[in-house]
PDB file of C-alpha atoms in Angstrom:
ATOM      1  CA  MET O   1      49.906  16.608  85.910  1.00  0.00           C
ATOM      2  CA  LYS O   2      53.044  15.475  84.134  1.00  0.00           C
ATOM      3  CA  ALA O   3      53.225  12.263  86.634  1.00  0.00           C
ATOM      4  CA  VAL O   4      49.699  11.384  85.743  1.00  0.00           C
ATOM      5  CA  PHE O   5      50.384  11.421  81.844  1.00  0.00           C
ATOM      6  CA  LEU O   6      53.413   9.649  82.250  1.00  0.00           C
ATOM      7  CA  ALA O   7      51.831   7.147  84.127  1.00  0.00           C
ATOM      8  CA  LEU O   8      48.919   6.653  81.646  1.00  0.00           C
ATOM      9  CA  THR O   9      51.300   6.508  78.727  1.00  0.00           C
ATOM     10  CA  MET O  10      53.127   3.580  80.411  1.00  0.00           C
ATOM     11  CA  LEU O  11      49.999   1.772  81.063  1.00  0.00           C
ATOM     12  CA  PHE O  12      49.059   2.091  77.638  1.00  0.00           C
ATOM     13  CA  ILE O  13      52.287   1.182  76.250  1.00  0.00           C
ATOM     14  CA  ALA O  14      52.426  -1.835  78.719  1.00  0.00           C
ATOM     15  CA  GLY O  15      48.909  -2.739  77.388  1.00  0.00           C
ATOM     16  CA  CYS O  16      49.921  -2.781  73.784  1.00  0.00           C
ATOM     17  CA  THR O  17      52.528  -5.557  74.213  1.00  0.00           C
ATOM     18  CA  THR O  18      49.779  -8.516  74.655  1.00  0.00           C
ATOM     19  CA  GLN O  19      47.041  -9.257  71.963  1.00  0.00           C
ATOM     20  CA  PRO O  20      44.348 -11.989  71.953  1.00  0.00           C
ATOM     21  CA  ILE O  21      45.667 -15.475  70.867  1.00  0.00           C
ATOM     22  CA  LYS O  22      44.966 -15.794  67.137  1.00  0.00           C
ATOM     23  CA  ASN O  23      44.534 -19.631  66.823  1.00  0.00           C
ATOM     24  CA  VAL O  24      44.442 -21.017  62.976  1.00  0.00           C
ATOM     25  CA  ASP O  25      41.691 -23.349  62.648  1.00  0.00           C
ATOM     26  CA  ASP O  26      41.172 -25.633  59.442  1.00  0.00           C
ATOM     27  CA  HIS O  27      43.462 -23.437  57.166  1.00  0.00           C
ATOM     28  CA  ALA O  28      43.216 -24.916  53.760  1.00  0.00           C
ATOM     29  CA  VAL O  29      46.043 -25.890  51.781  1.00  0.00           C
ATOM     30  CA  PHE O  30      46.436 -24.890  47.966  1.00  0.00           C
ATOM     31  CA  ASN O  31      48.556 -27.434  46.115  1.00  0.00           C
ATOM     32  CA  ALA O  32      49.433 -26.746  42.148  1.00  0.00           C
ATOM     33  CA  ASN O  33      49.430 -30.364  41.804  1.00  0.00           C
ATOM     34  CA  ASN O  34      46.472 -31.568  43.917  1.00  0.00           C
ATOM     35  CA  SER O  35      48.502 -34.031  45.145  1.00  0.00           C
ATOM     36  CA  MET O  36      48.671 -33.321  48.978  1.00  0.00           C
ATOM     37  CA  THR O  37      48.368 -36.159  51.430  1.00  0.00           C
ATOM     38  CA  GLN O  38      48.608 -36.134  55.131  1.00  0.00           C
ATOM     39  CA  ASP O  39      52.192 -37.439  55.011  1.00  0.00           C
ATOM     40  CA  SER O  40      53.484 -34.667  52.414  1.00  0.00           C
ATOM     41  CA  LEU O  41      51.547 -31.840  54.361  1.00  0.00           C
ATOM     42  CA  GLY O  42      53.380 -33.042  57.576  1.00  0.00           C
ATOM     43  CA  LYS O  43      56.630 -33.042  55.781  1.00  0.00           C
ATOM     44  CA  HIS O  44      56.035 -29.397  54.713  1.00  0.00           C
ATOM     45  CA  ILE O  45      54.974 -28.262  58.101  1.00  0.00           C
ATOM     46  CA  HIS O  46      57.865 -29.955  59.682  1.00  0.00           C
ATOM     47  CA  ARG O  47      60.349 -28.255  57.101  1.00  0.00           C
ATOM     48  CA  ALA O  48      58.674 -24.996  57.265  1.00  0.00           C
ATOM     49  CA  ALA O  49      58.800 -24.736  60.989  1.00  0.00           C
ATOM     50  CA  SER O  50      62.333 -25.909  61.080  1.00  0.00           C
ATOM     51  CA  GLN O  51      63.414 -23.230  58.696  1.00  0.00           C
ATOM     52  CA  LEU O  52      61.895 -20.775  61.131  1.00  0.00           C
ATOM     53  CA  GLY O  53      63.574 -22.162  64.232  1.00  0.00           C
ATOM     54  CA  TRP O  54      60.924 -24.146  65.600  1.00  0.00           C
ATOM     55  CA  SER O  55      61.661 -27.684  66.911  1.00  0.00           C
ATOM     56  CA  ILE O  56      59.232 -30.466  66.129  1.00  0.00           C
ATOM     57  CA  LYS O  57      57.772 -33.588  67.895  1.00  0.00           C
ATOM     58  CA  GLN O  58      55.645 -35.757  66.051  1.00  0.00           C
ATOM     59  CA  SER O  59      52.929 -36.799  68.470  1.00  0.00           C
ATOM     60  CA  ASN O  60      50.919 -39.175  66.070  1.00  0.00           C
ATOM     61  CA  ALA O  61      49.618 -39.128  62.809  1.00  0.00           C
ATOM     62  CA  GLY O  62      48.106 -35.705  62.088  1.00  0.00           C
ATOM     63  CA  HIS O  63      49.352 -34.159  64.897  1.00  0.00           C
ATOM     64  CA  MET O  64      52.664 -32.378  66.099  1.00  0.00           C
ATOM     65  CA  VAL O  65      54.032 -30.180  68.802  1.00  0.00           C
ATOM     66  CA  ALA O  66      56.198 -27.398  67.898  1.00  0.00           C
ATOM     67  CA  GLU O  67      58.349 -25.233  70.330  1.00  0.00           C
ATOM     68  CA  ILE O  68      60.558 -22.319  69.860  1.00  0.00           C
ATOM     69  CA  LYS O  69      63.063 -20.602  72.257  1.00  0.00           C
ATOM     70  CA  PRO O  70      64.004 -17.133  70.688  1.00  0.00           C
ATOM     71  CA  ARG O  71      66.836 -15.616  72.188  1.00  0.00           C
ATOM     72  CA  GLY O  72      66.698 -17.713  75.003  1.00  0.00           C
ATOM     73  CA  LYS O  73      64.393 -15.662  76.985  1.00  0.00           C
ATOM     74  CA  HIS O  74      61.032 -16.964  75.675  1.00  0.00           C
ATOM     75  CA  PHE O  75      59.320 -20.271  75.178  1.00  0.00           C
ATOM     76  CA  VAL O  76      56.291 -21.052  73.131  1.00  0.00           C
ATOM     77  CA  ALA O  77      54.753 -24.422  72.372  1.00  0.00           C
ATOM     78  CA  ILE O  78      51.952 -25.118  69.819  1.00  0.00           C
ATOM     79  CA  ASP O  79      49.825 -28.143  68.669  1.00  0.00           C
ATOM     80  CA  ILE O  80      49.571 -28.551  65.104  1.00  0.00           C
ATOM     81  CA  TYR O  81      46.803 -30.794  63.618  1.00  0.00           C
ATOM     82  CA  TYR O  82      46.795 -31.535  59.813  1.00  0.00           C
ATOM     83  CA  ASP O  83      45.178 -33.735  57.333  1.00  0.00           C
ATOM     84  CA  ASN O  84      45.581 -33.794  53.619  1.00  0.00           C
ATOM     85  CA  ASP O  85      43.848 -30.489  52.750  1.00  0.00           C
ATOM     86  CA  SER O  86      44.041 -28.469  55.856  1.00  0.00           C
ATOM     87  CA  TYR O  87      45.818 -27.512  59.191  1.00  0.00           C
ATOM     88  CA  SER O  88      45.325 -26.201  62.499  1.00  0.00           C
ATOM     89  CA  ILE O  89      47.659 -24.484  64.850  1.00  0.00           C
ATOM     90  CA  HIS O  90      46.622 -24.043  68.750  1.00  0.00           C
ATOM     91  CA  TYR O  91      48.441 -22.343  71.461  1.00  0.00           C
ATOM     92  CA  LYS O  92      49.633 -25.097  73.956  1.00  0.00           C
ATOM     93  CA  LYS O  93      51.843 -23.470  76.464  1.00  0.00           C
ATOM     94  CA  SER O  94      54.495 -20.884  77.172  1.00  0.00           C
ATOM     95  CA  SER O  95      56.731 -18.906  79.536  1.00  0.00           C
ATOM     96  CA  ASN O  96      58.033 -15.397  79.824  1.00  0.00           C
ATOM     97  CA  MET O  97      55.352 -14.327  77.104  1.00  0.00           C
ATOM     98  CA  LYS O  98      52.845 -12.293  79.306  1.00  0.00           C
ATOM     99  CA  TYR O  99      50.091 -15.130  78.555  1.00  0.00           C
ATOM    100  CA  ASP O 100      47.052 -14.452  80.672  1.00  0.00           C
ATOM    101  CA  ALA O 101      44.569 -17.530  80.401  1.00  0.00           C
ATOM    102  CA  GLU O 102      41.576 -15.589  81.738  1.00  0.00           C
ATOM    103  CA  LYS O 103      41.937 -12.866  79.034  1.00  0.00           C
ATOM    104  CA  ASN O 104      43.355 -15.230  76.479  1.00  0.00           C
ATOM    105  CA  VAL O 105      46.252 -12.773  75.694  1.00  0.00           C
ATOM    106  CA  ILE O 106      49.893 -13.265  74.976  1.00  0.00           C
ATOM    107  CA  HIS O 107      52.849 -11.170  74.081  1.00  0.00           C
ATOM    108  CA  ARG O 108      52.226  -9.823  70.419  1.00  0.00           C
ATOM    109  CA  ASN O 109      55.353 -11.655  69.257  1.00  0.00           C
ATOM    110  CA  TYR O 110      53.524 -14.983  69.495  1.00  0.00           C
ATOM    111  CA  ASN O 111      50.930 -14.050  67.052  1.00  0.00           C
ATOM    112  CA  ASN O 112      53.550 -12.902  64.594  1.00  0.00           C
ATOM    113  CA  TRP O 113      55.509 -16.149  64.935  1.00  0.00           C
ATOM    114  CA  VAL O 114      52.423 -18.183  64.118  1.00  0.00           C
ATOM    115  CA  ALA O 115      51.664 -15.876  60.992  1.00  0.00           C
ATOM    116  CA  ASN O 116      55.160 -16.348  59.955  1.00  0.00           C
ATOM    117  CA  LEU O 117      54.781 -20.075  60.291  1.00  0.00           C
ATOM    118  CA  VAL O 118      51.314 -20.079  58.244  1.00  0.00           C
ATOM    119  CA  LYS O 119      52.949 -18.113  55.645  1.00  0.00           C
ATOM    120  CA  ARG O 120      55.777 -20.531  55.335  1.00  0.00           C
ATOM    121  CA  ILE O 121      53.885 -23.396  55.332  1.00  0.00           C
ATOM    122  CA  ASP O 122      51.484 -21.954  52.522  1.00  0.00           C
ATOM    123  CA  GLN O 123      54.509 -21.100  50.339  1.00  0.00           C
ATOM    124  CA  SER O 124      56.187 -24.499  50.723  1.00  0.00           C
ATOM    125  CA  THR O 125      52.879 -26.455  49.985  1.00  0.00           C
ATOM    126  CA  PHE O 126      51.794 -24.056  47.064  1.00  0.00           C
ATOM    127  CA  ASN O 127      55.058 -24.375  45.315  1.00  0.00           C
ATOM    128  CA  GLU O 128      55.439 -28.126  45.724  1.00  0.00           C
ATOM    129  CA  SER O 129      56.445 -29.790  42.252  1.00  0.00           C
TER     130      SER O 129
END
C-alpha cells in the first residue's frame, strides 16, 4: 500500500512541474505621455528583457527573438511582436524544459519568466517620462 501511495505521489509531483504554455496576445501598452511609437516600444522591450537576462535579436521591424539560458541547464526562445500600442509574446523553442507539443505544456518556470518579462515591460513603458 505504501509503495502505491508513494508512486502516485511521485506521479502527481512530476505532473505539477509542467503547465500549459501561456502566450501573450495583443497586450496593450499604457503610457503616461501617450507618446509610444513602434521604435520606442521596441527599445522598452529590449531594455526590459536584457535586465532580466534575455538576449535579444532584432528580426525585423516589429519582431524580435529573445533567448534565455538560466543556470546553463535550460534554454528558451520566444518571438516578440509589437507595434506602437501593444505586443505579443509567443513560444518559439526550448530545450530541457519538459516541452510537449501535443499537450502544449512546458516547465512551469517558462510561464513565470514570460510573466516577469511582461511585468517589466509594462513598468518600463508606463513610467516613461
